[in-house]
Coordinates of C-alpha atoms in Angstrom, one line a residue:
Chain A
M11 CA -39.8 16.7 9.0
I12 CA -36.8 16.3 11.4
K13 CA -37.2 16.2 15.0
V14 CA -33.9 16.3 17.5
D15 CA -35.3 15.6 21.3
R16 CA -32.4 15.8 24.2
I17 CA -29.4 14.7 22.0
H18 CA -25.9 14.2 24.3
K19 CA -22.9 13.8 22.6
S20 CA -19.1 13.8 24.0
F21 CA -16.1 13.2 22.8
G22 CA -13.7 12.1 25.2
N23 CA -14.0 14.4 28.0
V24 CA -15.5 17.1 25.2
Q25 CA -19.4 17.5 25.7
A26 CA -20.3 18.9 22.5
L27 CA -24.3 18.5 22.6
R28 CA -25.5 18.9 25.7
G29 CA -29.4 18.2 25.5
V30 CA -30.2 19.5 22.2
S31 CA -33.7 19.8 21.0
F32 CA -35.3 21.7 18.0
A33 CA -37.4 20.7 15.0
A34 CA -37.5 21.6 11.6
P35 CA -40.8 21.2 9.8
D36 CA -41.4 20.7 5.5
G37 CA -42.0 23.3 3.8
K38 CA -40.0 25.3 5.5
I39 CA -36.2 26.4 6.1
T40 CA -34.7 26.1 9.3
G41 CA -31.1 27.7 10.0
L42 CA -28.8 26.6 13.0
L43 CA -27.0 29.8 14.0
G44 CA -23.8 29.2 16.0
P45 CA -20.4 30.7 16.8
N46 CA -17.7 28.3 15.9
G47 CA -17.4 24.7 17.9
A48 CA -21.2 25.7 19.2
G49 CA -22.0 22.3 17.8
K50 CA -23.7 22.6 14.7
S51 CA -21.9 20.3 12.7
T52 CA -22.0 17.4 15.5
I53 CA -26.2 17.8 15.6
M54 CA -26.1 17.6 11.7
R55 CA -23.5 14.4 11.7
V56 CA -25.9 12.5 14.3
L57 CA -29.2 13.2 12.1
Y58 CA -27.0 12.0 8.6
T59 CA -25.9 9.2 10.8
V60 CA -22.3 9.0 10.5
L61 CA -22.4 9.9 15.0
R62 CA -24.4 7.9 16.8
P63 CA -25.8 10.1 19.6
D64 CA -24.9 9.0 23.4
K65 CA -28.4 9.9 24.7
G66 CA -31.6 11.5 23.4
Y67 CA -33.7 10.7 19.8
A68 CA -34.0 12.0 16.8
S69 CA -35.9 11.3 13.8
V70 CA -36.1 11.5 10.1
D71 CA -39.9 11.8 8.8
G72 CA -40.4 10.0 12.2
I73 CA -37.9 7.2 11.3
D74 CA -35.0 6.6 14.4
V75 CA -31.9 8.1 12.9
V76 CA -29.9 5.1 15.6
A77 CA -32.8 2.2 15.3
D78 CA -33.0 2.3 11.5
S79 CA -30.2 4.5 10.3
L80 CA -30.3 3.0 7.1
A81 CA -33.6 4.2 6.0
A82 CA -33.2 7.6 7.8
R83 CA -30.7 8.3 5.1
R84 CA -32.4 7.0 2.3
R85 CA -34.9 10.3 3.3
I86 CA -31.9 12.5 3.5
G87 CA -29.4 14.5 1.4
A88 CA -26.5 15.7 3.3
L89 CA -24.0 17.9 2.2
P90 CA -21.3 17.8 4.9
H91 CA -18.6 20.6 6.0
G92 CA -16.1 20.7 3.6
A93 CA -17.0 17.6 1.6
G94 CA -14.8 16.5 -1.1
L95 CA -15.0 15.4 -4.6
Y96 CA -13.4 12.6 -6.7
P97 CA -10.6 14.2 -8.6
H98 CA -10.2 11.9 -11.3
L99 CA -14.0 11.7 -12.1
T100 CA -16.0 14.1 -13.9
A101 CA -18.5 16.1 -12.2
R102 CA -21.1 13.9 -13.9
E103 CA -19.4 11.2 -12.9
N104 CA -19.4 12.2 -9.1
I105 CA -23.0 12.9 -9.1
A106 CA -24.0 9.8 -10.9
Y107 CA -22.1 7.4 -8.8
F108 CA -24.1 9.0 -5.9
A109 CA -27.4 8.7 -7.4
R110 CA -26.7 4.8 -8.2
L111 CA -25.6 4.1 -4.2
C112 CA -28.6 5.9 -3.5
G113 CA -30.6 3.3 -5.9
V114 CA -32.0 5.5 -8.4
E115 CA -33.0 3.1 -10.9
K116 CA -31.3 2.5 -14.2
G117 CA -34.2 4.0 -16.7
V118 CA -34.4 6.8 -14.7
L119 CA -30.8 7.8 -13.5
D120 CA -29.3 9.8 -16.8
D121 CA -32.5 12.0 -16.6
Q122 CA -32.1 12.9 -13.0
V123 CA -28.5 13.2 -13.3
D124 CA -29.3 16.0 -16.3
N125 CA -32.1 17.5 -14.1
I126 CA -29.9 18.2 -11.4
I127 CA -27.4 19.6 -13.7
K128 CA -29.4 22.1 -15.1
L129 CA -31.4 22.8 -11.8
L130 CA -27.4 23.9 -10.2
E131 CA -26.5 25.6 -13.6
I132 CA -23.1 23.4 -13.8
G133 CA -23.4 22.4 -17.1
D134 CA -20.5 24.4 -18.8
F135 CA -18.4 22.0 -16.5
A136 CA -20.4 19.0 -15.9
D137 CA -17.8 16.8 -18.1
R138 CA -14.8 18.2 -16.8
R139 CA -12.8 16.0 -14.6
T140 CA -13.8 17.9 -11.0
K141 CA -9.4 18.6 -10.1
G142 CA -8.7 21.9 -10.4
F143 CA -12.6 22.9 -9.7
S144 CA -13.1 26.0 -7.7
Q145 CA -14.1 26.2 -4.5
G146 CA -17.9 27.5 -6.2
Q147 CA -17.8 24.7 -8.4
R148 CA -17.0 22.2 -6.3
T149 CA -19.7 23.0 -3.6
K150 CA -22.2 22.9 -6.2
V151 CA -21.3 19.7 -8.0
S152 CA -21.4 18.2 -3.7
L153 CA -25.2 19.5 -3.9
A154 CA -26.0 18.6 -6.9
R155 CA -24.8 14.7 -5.5
A156 CA -26.8 15.3 -2.6
L157 CA -30.0 16.2 -4.3
V158 CA -30.0 13.9 -7.2
H159 CA -32.2 11.2 -5.7
D160 CA -34.7 14.0 -4.4
P161 CA -34.3 13.6 -1.0
Q162 CA -37.4 14.7 1.1
N163 CA -35.0 16.5 3.7
V164 CA -32.1 18.5 2.9
I165 CA -29.0 18.7 5.6
L166 CA -26.2 21.9 4.2
D167 CA -23.6 22.1 7.0
E168 CA -22.3 25.5 6.0
P169 CA -23.0 25.3 2.4
T170 CA -21.8 28.8 1.8
N171 CA -18.3 29.3 3.0
G172 CA -15.9 30.2 0.6
L173 CA -18.4 31.3 -2.0
D174 CA -18.4 34.5 -3.6
V175 CA -21.4 36.9 -4.3
M176 CA -22.7 35.3 -7.2
A177 CA -22.5 31.7 -6.4
T178 CA -24.3 32.6 -2.7
R179 CA -27.2 34.4 -4.5
S180 CA -27.5 31.1 -6.9
L181 CA -27.2 28.8 -3.9
R182 CA -29.8 30.7 -2.0
D183 CA -32.1 30.6 -5.2
L184 CA -31.9 26.7 -4.9
I185 CA -32.8 26.8 -1.2
L186 CA -35.9 28.9 -1.6
K187 CA -36.9 26.2 -4.4
L188 CA -36.4 23.1 -2.2
K189 CA -38.6 25.1 0.3
D190 CA -41.2 25.6 -2.6
A191 CA -41.3 22.3 -3.6
G192 CA -42.2 21.4 0.2
R193 CA -38.8 20.0 1.3
C194 CA -37.6 20.4 4.9
V195 CA -34.4 22.3 4.8
L196 CA -31.8 22.5 7.8
F197 CA -29.1 24.8 7.1
S198 CA -26.1 25.8 9.4
S199 CA -24.1 28.9 9.1
H200 CA -22.6 31.0 11.4
V201 CA -23.1 34.2 9.1
M202 CA -25.5 36.3 10.7
Q203 CA -26.8 38.3 7.2
E204 CA -27.2 35.0 5.4
V205 CA -29.5 33.1 7.9
A206 CA -31.6 36.3 8.4
A207 CA -31.9 36.5 4.5
L208 CA -33.1 32.7 4.0
C209 CA -34.6 31.2 7.6
D210 CA -38.0 31.0 8.5
D211 CA -37.1 29.4 12.0
I212 CA -33.5 29.7 13.7
C213 CA -32.3 27.8 16.4
I214 CA -29.1 29.3 17.9
I215 CA -26.7 27.2 19.2
A216 CA -24.3 27.8 21.6
D217 CA -21.9 25.8 23.7
G218 CA -23.5 22.6 23.0
V219 CA -27.1 23.6 24.3
V220 CA -30.3 25.6 22.2
A221 CA -30.0 29.1 23.2
I222 CA -33.1 30.4 21.5
D223 CA -35.4 28.3 18.9
D224 CA -37.7 30.6 17.3
S225 CA -39.0 33.1 14.2
I226 CA -37.2 35.7 13.3
D227 CA -39.6 37.9 15.0
G228 CA -40.0 36.0 17.8
I229 CA -36.0 36.1 18.4
R230 CA -36.3 40.1 18.0
E231 CA -39.1 40.0 20.4
R232 CA -37.5 37.3 22.8
T233 CA -34.4 39.3 23.5
G234 CA -35.0 42.6 23.3
C235 CA -33.1 43.5 20.5
D236 CA -33.9 45.0 17.0
D237 CA -31.0 44.0 15.1
L238 CA -30.3 40.3 14.5
E239 CA -26.3 40.5 15.5
D240 CA -27.2 42.0 18.9
A241 CA -29.8 39.2 19.4
F242 CA -27.5 36.7 18.4
V243 CA -24.9 38.0 21.1
A244 CA -27.5 38.3 23.8
A245 CA -28.5 34.7 23.2
I246 CA -25.1 33.6 23.3
H247 CA -24.9 35.9 26.6
L248 CA -27.7 33.9 27.7
V249 CA -26.2 30.8 27.6
A250 CA -22.9 31.8 29.2
A251 CA -24.8 33.2 32.1
E252 CA -26.4 29.9 33.0
Chain B
M20 CA -26.5 -5.4 -2.1
T21 CA -24.7 -6.8 -4.9
R22 CA -25.7 -3.6 -6.9
T23 CA -24.1 -1.3 -4.6
L24 CA -21.0 -3.5 -4.4
V25 CA -20.5 -3.3 -8.3
T26 CA -21.1 0.6 -8.3
V27 CA -18.5 0.9 -5.7
F28 CA -15.9 -1.6 -7.4
L29 CA -16.3 0.0 -11.0
K30 CA -15.9 3.5 -9.3
E31 CA -12.9 2.6 -7.7
I32 CA -11.4 0.9 -10.7
V33 CA -12.2 3.6 -13.2
D34 CA -11.1 6.4 -10.7
N35 CA -7.9 4.7 -10.0
L36 CA -7.2 3.5 -13.6
R37 CA -7.0 7.4 -14.1
D38 CA -5.2 7.8 -11.1
R39 CA -1.2 8.1 -12.7
R40 CA 0.0 6.5 -8.8
S41 CA -2.3 3.6 -8.7
L42 CA -1.3 2.7 -12.1
A43 CA 2.7 2.9 -12.1
S44 CA 2.4 1.1 -8.6
A45 CA 0.3 -1.6 -10.2
L46 CA 2.0 -1.6 -13.2
I47 CA 5.4 -0.6 -13.2
M48 CA 6.9 -1.1 -9.7
G49 CA 6.2 -4.5 -9.1
P50 CA 6.1 -6.3 -12.9
I51 CA 9.4 -4.4 -14.1
F52 CA 11.4 -3.3 -11.2
G53 CA 11.3 -6.8 -9.7
P54 CA 12.1 -8.8 -12.8
I55 CA 15.3 -5.9 -13.5
L56 CA 16.6 -6.3 -10.3
F57 CA 16.4 -9.9 -10.3
A58 CA 17.9 -10.4 -13.8
F59 CA 20.6 -7.9 -12.6
V60 CA 21.7 -9.8 -9.4
I61 CA 21.6 -13.3 -11.3
S62 CA 23.6 -12.1 -14.0
L63 CA 26.0 -10.4 -11.3
S64 CA 26.3 -13.7 -9.7
I65 CA 27.1 -15.6 -13.0
E66 CA 30.0 -13.1 -13.6
R67 CA 31.3 -13.7 -10.4
S68 CA 30.9 -17.5 -10.4
L69 CA 32.5 -17.7 -13.7
D70 CA 35.2 -15.4 -12.5
D71 CA 36.7 -18.4 -10.5
V72 CA 37.2 -20.6 -13.3
E73 CA 38.0 -19.3 -16.5
E74 CA 39.5 -15.9 -15.3
T75 CA 42.8 -14.9 -15.7
M76 CA 43.7 -13.9 -12.2
E77 CA 46.4 -11.4 -11.4
L78 CA 49.0 -12.1 -8.6
P79 CA 51.3 -9.4 -7.5
V80 CA 54.5 -11.4 -6.1
V81 CA 57.6 -9.6 -4.3
G82 CA 60.6 -11.5 -4.9
Q83 CA 59.8 -13.2 -8.1
E84 CA 63.3 -13.6 -8.8
Y85 CA 63.9 -15.9 -6.0
A86 CA 61.9 -18.1 -6.9
P87 CA 61.4 -19.0 -10.8
N88 CA 59.8 -22.4 -11.0
L89 CA 57.1 -21.5 -8.1
V90 CA 56.2 -18.3 -10.7
R91 CA 56.1 -20.5 -13.9
Y92 CA 54.1 -23.2 -12.3
L93 CA 51.6 -20.3 -11.4
E94 CA 51.5 -18.7 -14.7
S95 CA 50.5 -22.4 -16.1
R96 CA 47.6 -22.5 -13.3
N97 CA 46.1 -19.5 -15.6
I98 CA 47.8 -16.7 -12.6
E99 CA 49.3 -13.8 -14.3
I100 CA 52.0 -12.6 -12.1
T101 CA 52.8 -8.9 -11.7
D102 CA 55.0 -7.0 -9.9
G103 CA 54.3 -6.4 -6.7
P104 CA 55.3 -3.8 -3.9
A105 CA 58.7 -3.0 -2.7
D106 CA 58.7 -4.9 0.4
P107 CA 56.5 -7.3 2.6
D108 CA 55.7 -4.0 4.7
A109 CA 54.3 -2.1 1.9
A110 CA 52.5 -5.4 0.8
A111 CA 50.7 -5.8 4.0
A112 CA 49.9 -2.0 3.6
A113 CA 48.9 -2.6 -0.2
V114 CA 46.3 -5.0 1.0
R115 CA 44.9 -3.0 3.7
T116 CA 44.2 -0.3 1.4
G117 CA 42.6 -2.1 -1.3
L118 CA 45.2 -1.4 -3.9
H119 CA 45.9 -5.2 -4.4
D120 CA 43.4 -8.3 -3.1
V121 CA 46.4 -10.6 -2.6
V122 CA 49.8 -10.1 -2.4
L123 CA 52.2 -12.9 -2.5
V124 CA 55.5 -12.3 -1.0
I125 CA 59.1 -14.9 -1.3
P126 CA 61.6 -14.2 1.0
E127 CA 65.4 -14.4 -0.4
D128 CA 66.3 -17.5 1.3
F129 CA 63.5 -19.2 -0.5
G130 CA 65.5 -21.6 -2.7
A131 CA 68.2 -22.2 -0.3
Q132 CA 65.6 -23.6 2.4
L133 CA 64.7 -25.8 -0.7
A134 CA 67.5 -27.0 -1.6
A135 CA 68.3 -27.7 2.6
T136 CA 65.0 -30.0 2.3
R137 CA 63.8 -27.4 5.1
P138 CA 60.1 -25.6 4.8
A139 CA 60.7 -22.8 2.4
R140 CA 58.0 -19.9 3.9
V141 CA 56.2 -17.6 1.7
K142 CA 53.5 -14.9 2.6
L143 CA 49.9 -14.8 1.2
Y144 CA 48.8 -11.3 2.4
S145 CA 44.8 -10.8 2.2
D146 CA 42.3 -9.0 3.5
G147 CA 39.4 -11.2 5.0
A148 CA 36.8 -8.6 5.2
N149 CA 37.1 -8.4 1.1
T150 CA 34.7 -10.9 0.1
Q151 CA 36.1 -10.4 -4.0
G152 CA 39.8 -10.6 -2.1
G153 CA 39.1 -13.6 -0.1
R154 CA 38.2 -15.6 -3.1
E155 CA 41.2 -14.8 -5.1
A156 CA 43.2 -15.7 -2.1
R157 CA 41.8 -18.9 -1.6
R158 CA 42.7 -19.6 -5.5
A159 CA 46.2 -18.6 -4.8
A160 CA 46.3 -20.9 -1.8
R161 CA 45.1 -23.4 -3.8
A162 CA 47.5 -23.5 -6.4
L163 CA 50.8 -23.3 -3.9
S164 CA 49.2 -25.9 -2.2
A165 CA 49.3 -27.9 -5.4
Y166 CA 52.9 -27.2 -6.2
N167 CA 53.6 -28.0 -2.7
R168 CA 52.3 -31.2 -2.8
E169 CA 54.0 -31.9 -6.7
L170 CA 57.2 -31.1 -4.7
A171 CA 57.0 -33.5 -2.1
A172 CA 55.9 -36.1 -4.5
I173 CA 59.1 -35.6 -6.3
R174 CA 61.3 -35.5 -3.2
L175 CA 59.9 -38.9 -2.2
S176 CA 60.3 -40.3 -5.5
A177 CA 63.8 -39.5 -5.6
R178 CA 64.2 -41.1 -2.3
G179 CA 62.3 -44.5 -3.9
I180 CA 59.0 -44.0 -1.5
N181 CA 55.4 -44.3 -3.5
P182 CA 54.4 -40.6 -3.1
L183 CA 50.7 -42.1 -2.7
V184 CA 51.8 -43.0 1.0
L185 CA 51.2 -39.1 1.6
R186 CA 47.7 -39.6 0.6
P187 CA 45.7 -42.1 2.7
I188 CA 42.8 -40.7 1.9
N189 CA 41.1 -39.3 -1.5
I190 CA 38.5 -37.2 -1.5
D191 CA 36.2 -36.9 -3.9
D192 CA 32.9 -34.3 -3.7
I193 CA 30.0 -35.3 -5.4
D194 CA 27.4 -32.5 -5.4
V195 CA 24.0 -33.9 -5.6
S196 CA 21.7 -31.2 -6.4
T197 CA 20.2 -30.9 -9.7
P198 CA 20.3 -28.5 -12.3
S199 CA 17.1 -27.0 -11.3
G200 CA 17.9 -27.8 -7.7
R201 CA 20.6 -25.3 -8.0
S202 CA 18.1 -22.7 -9.5
A203 CA 15.9 -23.2 -6.9
M204 CA 18.5 -21.5 -4.3
L205 CA 18.8 -18.5 -6.7
L206 CA 15.3 -18.3 -7.4
G207 CA 14.0 -18.3 -4.1
M208 CA 13.6 -14.2 -3.6
M209 CA 11.6 -14.6 -6.8
S210 CA 8.6 -15.4 -4.3
Y211 CA 8.9 -12.8 -2.5
F212 CA 9.0 -10.5 -5.5
F213 CA 5.6 -12.0 -6.8
I214 CA 4.4 -11.2 -3.1
F215 CA 5.7 -8.0 -3.3
A216 CA 4.3 -7.0 -6.9
L217 CA 1.0 -8.7 -6.0
L218 CA 0.9 -6.0 -3.1
M219 CA 2.0 -3.3 -4.6
G220 CA -0.6 -3.6 -7.3
G221 CA -3.4 -2.8 -4.7
M222 CA -1.6 -0.3 -2.0
Y223 CA -2.6 2.9 -3.4
L224 CA -5.9 1.9 -4.3
A225 CA -6.2 0.5 -0.5
I226 CA -4.8 4.0 0.8
D227 CA -6.9 5.7 -1.9
S228 CA -10.3 4.3 -0.8
T229 CA -10.2 4.8 3.3
A230 CA -6.9 7.4 4.7
G231 CA -7.5 8.7 0.7
E232 CA -11.3 9.2 1.2
R233 CA -10.7 11.0 4.8
E234 CA -8.0 13.5 3.5
R235 CA -10.0 14.3 0.7
G236 CA -13.6 14.7 2.5
S237 CA -15.7 12.5 0.1
L238 CA -15.7 10.0 3.0
E239 CA -18.4 11.7 4.7
P240 CA -20.6 12.0 2.3
L241 CA -20.3 8.5 1.0
L242 CA -21.1 7.2 4.8
S243 CA -24.2 9.5 4.6
L244 CA -25.8 8.0 1.6
P245 CA -28.3 4.7 1.9
V246 CA -25.8 1.8 2.0
T247 CA -24.3 -0.3 4.6
R248 CA -20.3 0.7 5.3
T249 CA -19.5 -3.4 4.8
Q250 CA -20.9 -2.8 1.3
L251 CA -18.8 0.0 1.0
M252 CA -15.7 -1.8 2.4
L253 CA -16.3 -5.2 0.2
G254 CA -16.5 -2.9 -3.4
K255 CA -13.2 -1.4 -2.3
I256 CA -11.2 -4.3 -1.3
A257 CA -13.2 -6.2 -4.7
A258 CA -11.3 -3.1 -6.7
T259 CA -8.0 -3.6 -4.8
G260 CA -8.2 -7.2 -5.3
V261 CA -8.7 -6.6 -9.2
F262 CA -5.2 -4.2 -8.8
M263 CA -3.5 -6.9 -7.4
A264 CA -4.2 -10.0 -9.6
F265 CA -3.5 -7.6 -12.6
S266 CA -0.2 -6.7 -10.9
L267 CA 0.7 -10.7 -10.3
M268 CA -0.3 -11.6 -13.5
L269 CA 1.9 -9.3 -15.3
S270 CA 5.3 -9.8 -13.1
L271 CA 5.0 -13.7 -13.7
L272 CA 4.6 -13.1 -17.4
S273 CA 7.3 -10.8 -17.1
F274 CA 9.7 -13.1 -15.1
Y275 CA 9.0 -15.3 -17.8
V276 CA 10.1 -13.2 -20.6
V277 CA 13.3 -12.5 -18.3
L278 CA 14.5 -15.8 -17.5
K279 CA 14.1 -16.9 -20.8
F280 CA 16.7 -14.2 -22.0
M281 CA 19.4 -14.9 -18.7
P282 CA 22.3 -17.1 -19.6
L283 CA 21.1 -19.9 -16.5
E284 CA 22.0 -23.0 -18.2
K285 CA 25.9 -21.4 -17.6
L286 CA 25.6 -21.6 -13.9
G287 CA 24.0 -24.9 -14.1
M288 CA 20.4 -24.2 -14.4
T289 CA 17.6 -25.0 -15.4
P290 CA 14.6 -23.5 -14.0
N291 CA 11.4 -24.9 -14.7
F292 CA 9.6 -21.9 -15.7
D293 CA 7.0 -22.2 -18.2
L294 CA 3.9 -20.8 -19.1
A295 CA 2.1 -23.8 -17.1
V296 CA 4.0 -23.0 -14.4
V297 CA 3.2 -19.1 -15.0
V298 CA -0.5 -20.4 -14.3
A299 CA 0.0 -22.6 -11.7
A300 CA 2.0 -20.1 -9.5
F301 CA -0.8 -17.5 -10.4
F302 CA -3.4 -19.7 -8.9
L303 CA -1.3 -20.7 -6.0
L304 CA -0.4 -17.0 -5.3
A305 CA -4.1 -15.6 -6.1
P306 CA -5.6 -16.6 -2.1
F307 CA -3.1 -14.1 -0.9
I308 CA -4.9 -11.3 -2.8
L309 CA -7.7 -11.3 0.0
L310 CA -5.3 -11.6 2.3
G311 CA -3.0 -8.5 1.4
A312 CA -6.3 -6.2 0.3
S313 CA -7.6 -6.8 3.4
L314 CA -4.6 -6.1 5.5
M315 CA -3.6 -3.3 3.7
T316 CA -7.6 -1.8 3.8
L317 CA -7.4 -2.2 7.7
V318 CA -3.9 -0.7 8.0
A319 CA -5.3 2.3 5.8
S320 CA -8.3 2.8 8.0
F321 CA -6.2 3.0 10.9
T322 CA -4.1 5.8 9.5
K323 CA -4.8 9.4 9.6
S324 CA -3.7 10.5 6.5
Y325 CA -2.4 9.5 3.4
K326 CA 1.2 10.1 4.1
E327 CA 0.4 8.2 7.5
A328 CA -1.2 4.9 6.0
Q329 CA 1.7 4.9 3.2
T330 CA 4.3 4.4 6.1
W331 CA 2.5 1.9 7.7
I332 CA 1.7 0.0 4.3
S333 CA 5.7 0.2 3.7
V334 CA 6.0 -2.0 6.8
V335 CA 3.1 -4.2 5.6
L336 CA 5.5 -4.7 2.3
I337 CA 8.4 -6.6 4.2
A338 CA 6.0 -8.2 6.4
P339 CA 6.0 -11.5 3.9
T340 CA 9.4 -11.4 3.8
L341 CA 10.0 -12.5 7.3
P342 CA 8.9 -16.1 7.2
I343 CA 10.9 -16.5 4.1
L344 CA 13.9 -15.4 5.7
I345 CA 13.7 -16.9 8.9
V346 CA 12.6 -20.5 6.8
S347 CA 16.0 -19.6 4.6
I348 CA 18.3 -18.4 7.3
L349 CA 17.9 -22.0 9.2
T350 CA 17.4 -23.9 6.2
L351 CA 14.4 -25.8 7.4
R352 CA 12.9 -28.2 4.7
P353 CA 8.7 -27.6 3.8
Q354 CA 6.9 -29.8 6.5
L355 CA 3.2 -29.7 7.3
G356 CA 3.0 -27.0 9.8
F357 CA 4.6 -24.5 7.6
M358 CA 2.0 -24.7 5.0
F359 CA -0.2 -23.0 7.5
V360 CA 1.8 -19.7 7.5
P361 CA 1.0 -17.6 4.6
S362 CA 3.6 -16.1 2.2
L363 CA 5.9 -18.8 3.7
S364 CA 3.7 -21.3 2.4
Q365 CA 3.2 -20.0 -1.5
H366 CA 7.1 -19.3 -1.0
L367 CA 7.9 -23.2 -0.3
I368 CA 5.5 -24.5 -3.3
L369 CA 6.4 -22.1 -5.6
V370 CA 10.2 -23.2 -5.0
D371 CA 9.3 -27.1 -5.4
M372 CA 7.5 -25.9 -8.6
V373 CA 10.6 -24.2 -10.0
K374 CA 12.8 -27.3 -9.2
N375 CA 10.4 -29.3 -10.8
E376 CA 9.6 -31.4 -7.9
P377 CA 6.5 -33.7 -7.5
L378 CA 4.3 -31.3 -5.7
N379 CA 2.1 -32.2 -2.5
G380 CA -1.5 -32.0 -3.0
L381 CA -1.8 -31.7 0.5
H382 CA 0.5 -29.1 1.2
I383 CA -1.4 -26.8 -1.6
A384 CA -4.5 -27.7 -0.1
I385 CA -3.7 -26.2 3.2
S386 CA -2.1 -23.3 1.9
V387 CA -4.9 -22.2 -0.2
F388 CA -7.3 -22.9 2.7
S389 CA -5.3 -21.3 5.2
T390 CA -4.4 -18.1 3.5
L391 CA -8.0 -17.9 2.3
V392 CA -9.0 -18.1 6.2
F393 CA -6.7 -15.5 6.9
G394 CA -8.0 -13.1 4.5
A395 CA -11.4 -13.9 5.3
L396 CA -10.6 -13.0 9.2
L397 CA -9.3 -9.7 8.1
T398 CA -12.2 -8.5 6.1
W399 CA -14.4 -9.6 8.6
A400 CA -11.9 -7.5 11.2
C401 CA -12.0 -4.6 8.6
A402 CA -15.9 -4.7 8.4
R403 CA -15.6 -4.2 12.3
L404 CA -13.3 -1.2 12.1
Y405 CA -15.6 0.6 9.1
R406 CA -18.7 0.7 11.6
R407 CA -16.6 2.5 13.8
E408 CA -17.5 6.2 14.2
G409 CA -13.4 7.1 14.4
L410 CA -13.1 6.1 10.8
L411 CA -14.2 9.5 10.1
G412 CA -11.1 10.4 11.8

């Protein structure tokens, strides 16, 4: 369960977030949709606590991400945008390193790493050094790394970037599995169709504010557009008009 | 707390052991290039100083036929006389262009002047800007003035005067430096090699664990884990320190081996560099590891990219030479105040060790303590810096 309440964040003179609020409940996939530079990554970085908000409140499972960032991080598995691996370590070592840092106990560590490798179907290259991995392989390993400690909340920043059709598909299946397991999944993208195919709720962000936050049908209804892409454009124009 | 630290530490060690660049700078740059360069410099200076005494020197002389006795005298001083340029102008030109280092010109009236007991003039051409030539010119001048004194003595004797009247003072040069002391002058630069090797050993680790992580995009996922940034940083500094210690030990040992093969006794040097000194020097320099590791980590976390970090850390590699250089130029003796300056204190104590002089316990204690305090301060500054948002760049 993720809650964001009127978060503000500036970098110098640039106001990246101007009072963003939304909620992502457990057992649902929430999509953060918005054009490039809308503030999607910034809000996610606030949630996995590498950025501190200037104003506002955000919580993960009721834990304040500013006051108790360490406890909040324990509840999160994050895949930052363009996350990189350690090229001299094998995929398995990369995953195990993160599992250890997340406090996974020694006795269960190997099992948990094996399970996530099976789940993400990366067994074929799990024991190769990650140098020279394809984008799809890298994303899968990064994802395995983020999920190895079995977090309740999963934050994925543009995970499908640079993935081919097959890889996107298997990623989509995985996200649905997480949803069925009752996880809270927050997922960002600038690709309309992807969000439409996956998400239960969509939060459209433009220019640092939430333009619209509703279910897919709700968004169609409120913008009066049947086509989701038109609805997206209409929502963004709404912000620009203000 | 400790589990995180150990996890980060072990991962950095494994990661960097597999990285050729980290490994090369720890195993090759400091430990191998340092001693090789050192051996090269020493053998060069041995050759040069041996030149002076033993080797036959070549001296082109213009107008040999006007002073056969002088020529014979010079030859008796192990100076080989060769035919010089045609005339004095050509002699000056030959020296200026570097064709000859020194040329002696004897004028036609040399014999006549001597016979008339008037000062006979000879000209010695040399180029003061040419160090090799300068030494040869000094040697030729020494030989000429010796001949001059000999002639004067003969003339005085012929007139019934004791030649000693021309020698109211006799100067005896007494060099009190011990053979170990003389070695210390040459081995003074050695302490910098060790500090350099020590820093090189951890350089790529320090860059890789900050600027490198950021550039690779692995820093952000790492910081989103439920561990504190201070723990991450301490684990990285610890791994950097181990590489540095390893590099230091290797370079001390390789020096030990190289010195065994150097003909230092030819220079009258007997540096005290046995295995006991190797071990003592390791513990003397070890406190510098924390300082160096935290300093390099600090610099690397300021920079935006791997390349920028490399540039700035090269500056850090030179910085420890500055105090050593200043003290060497001003030829200051070790004193208490210097022991508070890291790198300088290690240098001064190491020189005393190599000279086989009694060591001052207080100096060593201050050196170790102050270097550790500086290291702790820098580590603390690193921790502060790691907590910044800007760390992600």
